[in-house]
Amino acid sequence: MEKINSRWSKLAVIIAGSFLYTFGMNYFLIPYGLYSGGGIGIAQVITYLLGKVIDFGGKNVYGIVYFLINIPLLVLAWKGIGKSFLIKTLIGSAAISIFASIIPIPKTPIVDSVVASVLIAGIINGFGVGLLLVAGGSGGGVDIIGVWAARKFKNASVGKISLYVNVVVYASLLLMFDIEIVIYSLIYMVCFTLMMDRVHYQNITVRLMIFTKQEGIDQKILKQTGRGVTEWNGVGAYTKEETKIMICCINKFETAEFVEIIHSIDPKAFVIADEGVSVMSGNFEKRL
């Protein structure tokens, strides 16, 4: 996805992602009595248990419970990730809580097939949360833990952390619910995770190799992006002309920005981008 720069554009994306996520929950997952993972899943379980002793009058309150669960996690976001992420996550989690309370849940499933409903929910919800992450925030819950871990550990991604945590969550649900509900909920979660990681390009590390005869590309990259660049001199095998060779590691989300910087100085620069490389050590910053 294209990089989102405007503050208002990011806010709009956060609201849209929150709406999509909650719409998928209320229209495709909950009508079948299925459960999400992470914070929302825990909120669903707590709401279910509270419903046995408290009469909510048919009102949907899992969104309110979800927001309360997020309070200690927002403290983690503030201390371990940063103010900007905290504000965006606060907006995202609040929007999800509000949408969860106002979007009606159909009394009967709108899709006849539970498998189709699970897949639709996974795609919509994964895309929605992916938008939240692309805008630099999250919907709260496990996303906060995932972003924190992804910044601390080089091979971690938000999707992977969410999947690992949710396996534990669903294993505990086996003690409370029918195994069929848990299995379908797990299928949803796998689909959700795959879709989220497809949208959230920041998880993918890219190695850029730049071949140019022009000066200044390295300094412009350093100044505008803060990324490090390693360079050396080379010689073309056919032309025997000297050329500068540069290499840097970025994430996939930054690729278009880097190519634009390079071609603003040398439109004829030769650029190679290798996706999915692993950075084993050094000072590579994983930006989310």
mmCIF file of C-alpha atoms in Angstrom:
data_model
loop_
_atom_site.group_PDB
_atom_site.id
_atom_site.type_symbol
_atom_site.label_atom_id
_atom_site.label_comp_id
_atom_site.label_asym_id
_atom_site.label_seq_id
_atom_site.Cartn_x
_atom_site.Cartn_y
_atom_site.Cartn_z
ATOM 1 C CA MET A 1 0.000 0.000 0.000
ATOM 2 C CA GLU A 2 1.105 3.596 -0.609
ATOM 3 C CA LYS A 3 2.656 5.461 2.278
ATOM 4 C CA ILE A 4 0.227 7.546 4.325
ATOM 5 C CA ASN A 5 1.712 10.912 5.274
ATOM 6 C CA SER A 6 -1.104 13.295 6.230
ATOM 7 C CA ARG A 7 -2.211 13.304 9.878
ATOM 8 C CA TRP A 8 -5.873 13.473 8.835
ATOM 9 C CA SER A 9 -5.370 10.721 6.273
ATOM 10 C CA LYS A 10 -3.927 8.492 8.987
ATOM 11 C CA LEU A 11 -6.886 9.270 11.242
ATOM 12 C CA ALA A 12 -9.315 8.406 8.428
ATOM 13 C CA VAL A 13 -7.489 5.123 7.780
ATOM 14 C CA ILE A 14 -7.575 4.242 11.501
ATOM 15 C CA ILE A 15 -11.338 4.894 11.656
ATOM 16 C CA ALA A 16 -11.942 2.940 8.430
ATOM 17 C CA GLY A 17 -9.843 0.004 9.642
ATOM 18 C CA SER A 18 -11.680 -0.025 12.974
ATOM 19 C CA PHE A 19 -15.043 -0.028 11.206
ATOM 20 C CA LEU A 20 -14.075 -2.865 8.853
ATOM 21 C CA TYR A 21 -12.777 -4.984 11.722
ATOM 22 C CA THR A 22 -15.916 -4.527 13.825
ATOM 23 C CA PHE A 23 -18.222 -4.980 10.828
ATOM 24 C CA GLY A 24 -16.591 -8.332 10.080
ATOM 25 C CA MET A 25 -16.917 -9.363 13.724
ATOM 26 C CA ASN A 26 -20.572 -8.409 14.147
ATOM 27 C CA TYR A 27 -21.870 -9.562 10.763
ATOM 28 C CA PHE A 28 -19.873 -12.696 9.979
ATOM 29 C CA LEU A 29 -18.247 -14.120 13.125
ATOM 30 C CA ILE A 30 -20.478 -13.500 16.141
ATOM 31 C CA PRO A 31 -23.766 -14.687 14.522
ATOM 32 C CA TYR A 32 -22.262 -18.207 14.397
ATOM 33 C CA GLY A 33 -21.183 -17.981 18.040
ATOM 34 C CA LEU A 34 -17.511 -17.920 17.044
ATOM 35 C CA TYR A 35 -14.682 -16.159 18.820
ATOM 36 C CA SER A 36 -11.884 -13.888 17.741
ATOM 37 C CA GLY A 37 -8.473 -14.065 19.345
ATOM 38 C CA GLY A 38 -6.532 -11.685 21.538
ATOM 39 C CA GLY A 39 -8.208 -8.842 23.383
ATOM 40 C CA ILE A 40 -11.492 -9.031 21.454
ATOM 41 C CA GLY A 41 -11.716 -12.786 22.048
ATOM 42 C CA ILE A 42 -11.068 -12.327 25.762
ATOM 43 C CA ALA A 43 -13.700 -9.564 25.827
ATOM 44 C CA GLN A 44 -16.176 -11.931 24.155
ATOM 45 C CA VAL A 45 -15.523 -14.639 26.747
ATOM 46 C CA ILE A 46 -15.816 -12.203 29.661
ATOM 47 C CA THR A 47 -19.067 -10.843 28.213
ATOM 48 C CA TYR A 48 -20.387 -14.389 27.832
ATOM 49 C CA LEU A 49 -19.559 -15.220 31.469
ATOM 50 C CA LEU A 50 -20.960 -11.931 32.773
ATOM 51 C CA GLY A 51 -24.143 -12.577 30.816
ATOM 52 C CA LYS A 52 -24.817 -15.580 33.029
ATOM 53 C CA VAL A 53 -25.109 -13.382 36.128
ATOM 54 C CA ILE A 54 -25.959 -9.943 34.696
ATOM 55 C CA ASP A 55 -28.892 -9.106 32.434
ATOM 56 C CA PHE A 56 -27.591 -6.730 29.766
ATOM 57 C CA GLY A 57 -31.057 -6.382 28.255
ATOM 58 C CA GLY A 58 -29.945 -7.766 24.911
ATOM 59 C CA LYS A 59 -27.349 -5.023 24.495
ATOM 60 C CA ASN A 60 -23.980 -5.746 22.923
ATOM 61 C CA VAL A 61 -21.361 -4.844 25.549
ATOM 62 C CA TYR A 62 -18.229 -6.722 24.435
ATOM 63 C CA GLY A 63 -16.878 -3.470 22.974
ATOM 64 C CA ILE A 64 -16.973 -1.796 26.388
ATOM 65 C CA VAL A 65 -15.277 -4.798 28.005
ATOM 66 C CA TYR A 66 -12.642 -4.709 25.256
ATOM 67 C CA PHE A 67 -11.798 -1.073 25.971
ATOM 68 C CA LEU A 68 -11.362 -1.816 29.681
ATOM 69 C CA ILE A 69 -8.999 -4.699 28.833
ATOM 70 C CA ASN A 70 -6.912 -2.315 26.730
ATOM 71 C CA ILE A 71 -6.148 0.107 29.557
ATOM 72 C CA PRO A 72 -3.079 -1.795 30.926
ATOM 73 C CA LEU A 73 -1.914 -2.555 27.370
ATOM 74 C CA LEU A 74 -2.077 1.141 26.500
ATOM 75 C CA VAL A 75 0.337 1.732 29.379
ATOM 76 C CA LEU A 76 2.721 -0.729 27.660
ATOM 77 C CA ALA A 77 2.298 1.189 24.393
ATOM 78 C CA TRP A 78 3.133 4.445 26.158
ATOM 79 C CA LYS A 79 6.245 3.139 27.921
ATOM 80 C CA GLY A 80 7.593 0.682 25.355
ATOM 81 C CA ILE A 81 6.585 1.957 21.921
ATOM 82 C CA GLY A 82 5.990 5.692 21.944
ATOM 83 C CA LYS A 83 3.522 8.552 22.240
ATOM 84 C CA SER A 84 2.480 8.601 18.577
ATOM 85 C CA PHE A 85 1.636 4.889 18.592
ATOM 86 C CA LEU A 86 -0.195 5.326 21.909
ATOM 87 C CA ILE A 87 -2.444 8.101 20.576
ATOM 88 C CA LYS A 88 -3.271 6.221 17.371
ATOM 89 C CA THR A 89 -3.906 2.984 19.266
ATOM 90 C CA LEU A 90 -6.115 4.811 21.755
ATOM 91 C CA ILE A 91 -8.161 6.174 18.846
ATOM 92 C CA GLY A 92 -8.269 2.741 17.177
ATOM 93 C CA SER A 93 -9.309 0.825 20.286
ATOM 94 C CA ALA A 94 -11.908 3.478 21.173
ATOM 95 C CA ALA A 95 -13.317 3.367 17.629
ATOM 96 C CA ILE A 96 -13.510 -0.438 17.733
ATOM 97 C CA SER A 97 -15.276 -0.286 21.103
ATOM 98 C CA ILE A 98 -17.808 2.255 19.794
ATOM 99 C CA PHE A 99 -18.439 0.439 16.506
ATOM 100 C CA ALA A 100 -18.782 -2.871 18.372
ATOM 101 C CA SER A 101 -21.559 -1.313 20.435
ATOM 102 C CA ILE A 102 -23.483 0.402 17.614
ATOM 103 C CA ILE A 103 -23.151 -2.005 14.670
ATOM 104 C CA PRO A 104 -26.079 -4.436 15.013
ATOM 105 C CA ILE A 105 -25.444 -8.175 15.223
ATOM 106 C CA PRO A 106 -27.864 -10.127 12.980
ATOM 107 C CA LYS A 107 -30.083 -12.537 14.897
ATOM 108 C CA THR A 108 -29.348 -15.195 12.269
ATOM 109 C CA PRO A 109 -26.208 -15.586 10.090
ATOM 110 C CA ILE A 110 -26.382 -13.669 6.800
ATOM 111 C CA VAL A 111 -24.205 -16.314 5.096
ATOM 112 C CA ASP A 112 -25.504 -19.889 5.080
ATOM 113 C CA SER A 113 -22.067 -21.545 5.157
ATOM 114 C CA VAL A 114 -20.064 -21.249 8.368
ATOM 115 C CA VAL A 115 -16.818 -21.825 6.424
ATOM 116 C CA ALA A 116 -17.624 -19.014 3.979
ATOM 117 C CA SER A 117 -18.571 -16.727 6.857
ATOM 118 C CA VAL A 118 -15.296 -17.498 8.655
ATOM 119 C CA LEU A 119 -13.228 -16.784 5.526
ATOM 120 C CA ILE A 120 -15.082 -13.531 4.814
ATOM 121 C CA ALA A 121 -14.596 -12.404 8.413
ATOM 122 C CA GLY A 122 -10.890 -13.283 8.273
ATOM 123 C CA ILE A 123 -10.339 -11.295 5.075
ATOM 124 C CA ILE A 124 -12.327 -8.221 6.167
ATOM 125 C CA ASN A 125 -10.941 -8.162 9.704
ATOM 126 C CA GLY A 126 -7.344 -8.839 8.643
ATOM 127 C CA PHE A 127 -7.536 -6.036 6.083
ATOM 128 C CA GLY A 128 -9.046 -3.704 8.686
ATOM 129 C CA VAL A 129 -6.357 -4.325 11.301
ATOM 130 C CA GLY A 130 -3.703 -4.143 8.570
ATOM 131 C CA LEU A 131 -4.938 -0.621 7.781
ATOM 132 C CA LEU A 132 -4.608 0.321 11.441
ATOM 133 C CA LEU A 133 -0.993 -0.872 11.471
ATOM 134 C CA VAL A 134 -0.167 0.824 8.151
ATOM 135 C CA ALA A 135 -1.391 4.109 9.654
ATOM 136 C CA GLY A 136 1.063 3.628 12.522
ATOM 137 C CA GLY A 137 -1.404 2.521 15.191
ATOM 138 C CA SER A 138 -3.371 -0.580 16.108
ATOM 139 C CA GLY A 139 -6.724 -1.693 17.418
ATOM 140 C CA GLY A 140 -5.228 -2.556 20.779
ATOM 141 C CA GLY A 141 -5.178 -5.994 22.370
ATOM 142 C CA VAL A 142 -2.577 -8.409 21.058
ATOM 143 C CA ASP A 143 -1.595 -5.907 18.335
ATOM 144 C CA ILE A 144 0.147 -3.820 21.003
ATOM 145 C CA ILE A 145 2.112 -6.838 22.209
ATOM 146 C CA GLY A 146 2.888 -7.769 18.583
ATOM 147 C CA VAL A 147 4.216 -4.327 17.654
ATOM 148 C CA TRP A 148 6.268 -4.183 20.857
ATOM 149 C CA ALA A 149 7.789 -7.631 20.163
ATOM 150 C CA ALA A 150 8.426 -6.801 16.493
ATOM 151 C CA ARG A 151 10.489 -3.793 17.594
ATOM 152 C CA LYS A 152 12.438 -5.844 20.127
ATOM 153 C CA PHE A 153 13.061 -9.015 18.092
ATOM 154 C CA LYS A 154 14.236 -9.005 14.480
ATOM 155 C CA ASN A 155 12.331 -12.123 13.304
ATOM 156 C CA ALA A 156 9.043 -11.239 14.993
ATOM 157 C CA SER A 157 5.987 -9.898 13.154
ATOM 158 C CA VAL A 158 2.649 -8.674 14.420
ATOM 159 C CA GLY A 159 0.850 -11.505 12.643
ATOM 160 C CA LYS A 160 3.124 -14.202 14.060
ATOM 161 C CA ILE A 161 2.881 -12.893 17.617
ATOM 162 C CA SER A 162 -0.897 -12.668 17.309
ATOM 163 C CA LEU A 163 -1.079 -16.249 16.066
ATOM 164 C CA TYR A 164 1.114 -17.597 18.885
ATOM 165 C CA VAL A 165 -0.870 -15.772 21.568
ATOM 166 C CA ASN A 166 -4.173 -16.827 20.067
ATOM 167 C CA VAL A 167 -3.227 -20.506 20.012
ATOM 168 C CA VAL A 168 -2.914 -20.239 23.790
ATOM 169 C CA VAL A 169 -6.225 -18.367 24.001
ATOM 170 C CA TYR A 170 -8.087 -20.963 21.940
ATOM 171 C CA ALA A 171 -6.507 -23.820 23.859
ATOM 172 C CA SER A 172 -8.044 -22.354 27.018
ATOM 173 C CA LEU A 173 -11.389 -21.981 25.228
ATOM 174 C CA LEU A 174 -11.458 -25.749 24.731
ATOM 175 C CA LEU A 175 -12.241 -26.004 28.435
ATOM 176 C CA MET A 176 -15.355 -23.846 28.017
ATOM 177 C CA PHE A 177 -16.798 -24.350 24.550
ATOM 178 C CA ASP A 178 -17.554 -27.021 21.982
ATOM 179 C CA ILE A 179 -14.518 -28.109 19.962
ATOM 180 C CA GLU A 180 -16.283 -27.227 16.693
ATOM 181 C CA ILE A 181 -16.522 -23.585 17.769
ATOM 182 C CA VAL A 182 -12.812 -23.538 18.623
ATOM 183 C CA ILE A 183 -11.808 -25.146 15.305
ATOM 184 C CA TYR A 184 -13.798 -22.675 13.193
ATOM 185 C CA SER A 185 -12.494 -19.806 15.301
ATOM 186 C CA LEU A 186 -8.920 -21.000 14.686
ATOM 187 C CA ILE A 187 -9.561 -21.180 10.926
ATOM 188 C CA TYR A 188 -10.773 -17.595 11.094
ATOM 189 C CA MET A 189 -7.671 -16.543 13.014
ATOM 190 C CA VAL A 190 -5.270 -18.102 10.494
ATOM 191 C CA CYS A 191 -7.081 -16.361 7.612
ATOM 192 C CA PHE A 192 -7.089 -13.107 9.582
ATOM 193 C CA THR A 193 -3.348 -13.355 10.303
ATOM 194 C CA LEU A 194 -2.397 -14.063 6.685
ATOM 195 C CA MET A 195 -4.480 -11.148 5.429
ATOM 196 C CA MET A 196 -3.113 -8.764 8.042
ATOM 197 C CA ASP A 197 0.501 -9.559 7.146
ATOM 198 C CA ARG A 198 -0.299 -9.060 3.438
ATOM 199 C CA VAL A 199 -1.442 -5.503 4.151
ATOM 200 C CA HIS A 200 1.156 -4.706 6.823
ATOM 201 C CA TYR A 201 4.241 -4.444 4.559
ATOM 202 C CA GLN A 202 6.460 -3.241 7.399
ATOM 203 C CA ASN A 203 7.010 -6.885 8.351
ATOM 204 C CA ILE A 204 8.906 -7.587 5.110
ATOM 205 C CA THR A 205 12.604 -6.662 5.007
ATOM 206 C CA VAL A 206 13.964 -5.550 1.621
ATOM 207 C CA ARG A 207 17.604 -5.281 0.524
ATOM 208 C CA LEU A 208 18.195 -2.469 -1.973
ATOM 209 C CA MET A 209 21.243 -2.445 -4.249
ATOM 210 C CA ILE A 210 21.798 0.794 -6.145
ATOM 211 C CA PHE A 211 24.125 1.263 -9.122
ATOM 212 C CA THR A 212 24.737 4.885 -10.147
ATOM 213 C CA LYS A 213 27.347 7.272 -11.501
ATOM 214 C CA GLN A 214 25.788 10.296 -9.751
ATOM 215 C CA GLU A 215 26.865 11.812 -6.428
ATOM 216 C CA GLY A 216 24.543 12.613 -3.532
ATOM 217 C CA ILE A 217 22.144 9.675 -3.389
ATOM 218 C CA ASP A 218 23.695 8.296 -0.218
ATOM 219 C CA GLN A 219 23.496 11.634 1.616
ATOM 220 C CA LYS A 220 19.896 12.238 0.552
ATOM 221 C CA ILE A 221 18.892 8.789 1.836
ATOM 222 C CA LEU A 222 20.647 9.439 5.148
ATOM 223 C CA LYS A 223 19.087 12.893 5.535
ATOM 224 C CA GLN A 224 15.512 12.107 4.485
ATOM 225 C CA THR A 225 15.045 8.604 5.882
ATOM 226 C CA GLY A 226 17.668 8.060 8.573
ATOM 227 C CA ARG A 227 18.564 4.692 7.049
ATOM 228 C CA GLY A 228 22.210 3.648 6.825
ATOM 229 C CA VAL A 229 23.923 3.068 3.481
ATOM 230 C CA THR A 230 27.067 1.080 2.681
ATOM 231 C CA GLU A 231 28.816 1.910 -0.592
ATOM 232 C CA TRP A 232 31.850 0.947 -2.615
ATOM 233 C CA ASN A 233 33.285 1.593 -6.072
ATOM 234 C CA GLY A 234 32.758 -0.813 -8.932
ATOM 235 C CA VAL A 235 33.551 -1.098 -12.634
ATOM 236 C CA GLY A 236 31.173 -2.137 -15.419
ATOM 237 C CA ALA A 237 32.421 -5.348 -17.058
ATOM 238 C CA TYR A 238 31.387 -4.212 -20.543
ATOM 239 C CA THR A 239 31.830 -0.427 -20.427
ATOM 240 C CA LYS A 240 34.797 -0.439 -18.020
ATOM 241 C CA GLU A 241 33.278 2.705 -16.527
ATOM 242 C CA GLU A 242 33.423 3.371 -12.806
ATOM 243 C CA THR A 243 30.124 3.197 -10.914
ATOM 244 C CA LYS A 244 29.027 3.573 -7.317
ATOM 245 C CA ILE A 245 27.410 0.560 -5.669
ATOM 246 C CA MET A 246 25.251 1.106 -2.592
ATOM 247 C CA ILE A 247 23.352 -1.292 -0.376
ATOM 248 C CA CYS A 248 20.804 -0.662 2.368
ATOM 249 C CA CYS A 249 18.104 -2.607 4.205
ATOM 250 C CA ILE A 250 14.599 -1.183 4.565
ATOM 251 C CA ASN A 251 11.082 -2.557 4.875
ATOM 252 C CA LYS A 252 8.798 -3.115 1.902
ATOM 253 C CA PHE A 253 6.592 -0.198 2.887
ATOM 254 C CA GLU A 254 9.557 2.176 2.372
ATOM 255 C CA THR A 255 10.536 0.866 -1.088
ATOM 256 C CA ALA A 256 8.565 3.371 -3.182
ATOM 257 C CA GLU A 257 9.921 6.293 -1.141
ATOM 258 C CA PHE A 258 13.527 5.121 -1.617
ATOM 259 C CA VAL A 259 13.139 4.576 -5.367
ATOM 260 C CA GLU A 260 11.688 8.088 -5.656
ATOM 261 C CA ILE A 261 14.678 9.540 -3.773
ATOM 262 C CA ILE A 262 17.157 7.628 -5.953
ATOM 263 C CA HIS A 263 15.526 8.584 -9.261
ATOM 264 C CA SER A 264 15.185 12.237 -8.220
ATOM 265 C CA ILE A 265 18.992 12.417 -8.486
ATOM 266 C CA ASP A 266 19.669 9.766 -11.125
ATOM 267 C CA PRO A 267 16.667 8.708 -13.263
ATOM 268 C CA LYS A 268 18.894 6.088 -14.914
ATOM 269 C CA ALA A 269 20.049 4.482 -11.657
ATOM 270 C CA PHE A 270 19.818 0.684 -11.647
ATOM 271 C CA VAL A 271 18.021 -0.567 -8.524
ATOM 272 C CA ILE A 272 17.627 -4.162 -7.314
ATOM 273 C CA ALA A 273 15.149 -4.965 -4.520
ATOM 274 C CA ASP A 274 15.291 -8.366 -2.796
ATOM 275 C CA GLU A 275 12.345 -9.131 -0.506
ATOM 276 C CA GLY A 276 12.296 -11.352 2.546
ATOM 277 C CA VAL A 277 15.970 -11.091 3.500
ATOM 278 C CA SER A 278 17.020 -11.670 7.111
ATOM 279 C CA VAL A 279 19.105 -9.173 9.079
ATOM 280 C CA MET A 280 20.926 -11.227 11.692
ATOM 281 C CA SER A 281 22.820 -8.517 13.592
ATOM 282 C CA GLY A 282 23.818 -4.877 13.511
ATOM 283 C CA ASN A 283 21.767 -1.734 14.095
ATOM 284 C CA PHE A 284 18.930 -2.322 11.630
ATOM 285 C CA GLU A 285 15.814 -0.548 12.916
ATOM 286 C CA LYS A 286 12.528 -2.384 12.378
ATOM 287 C CA ARG A 287 10.040 0.401 11.700
ATOM 288 C CA LEU A 288 6.311 -0.234 12.083
#
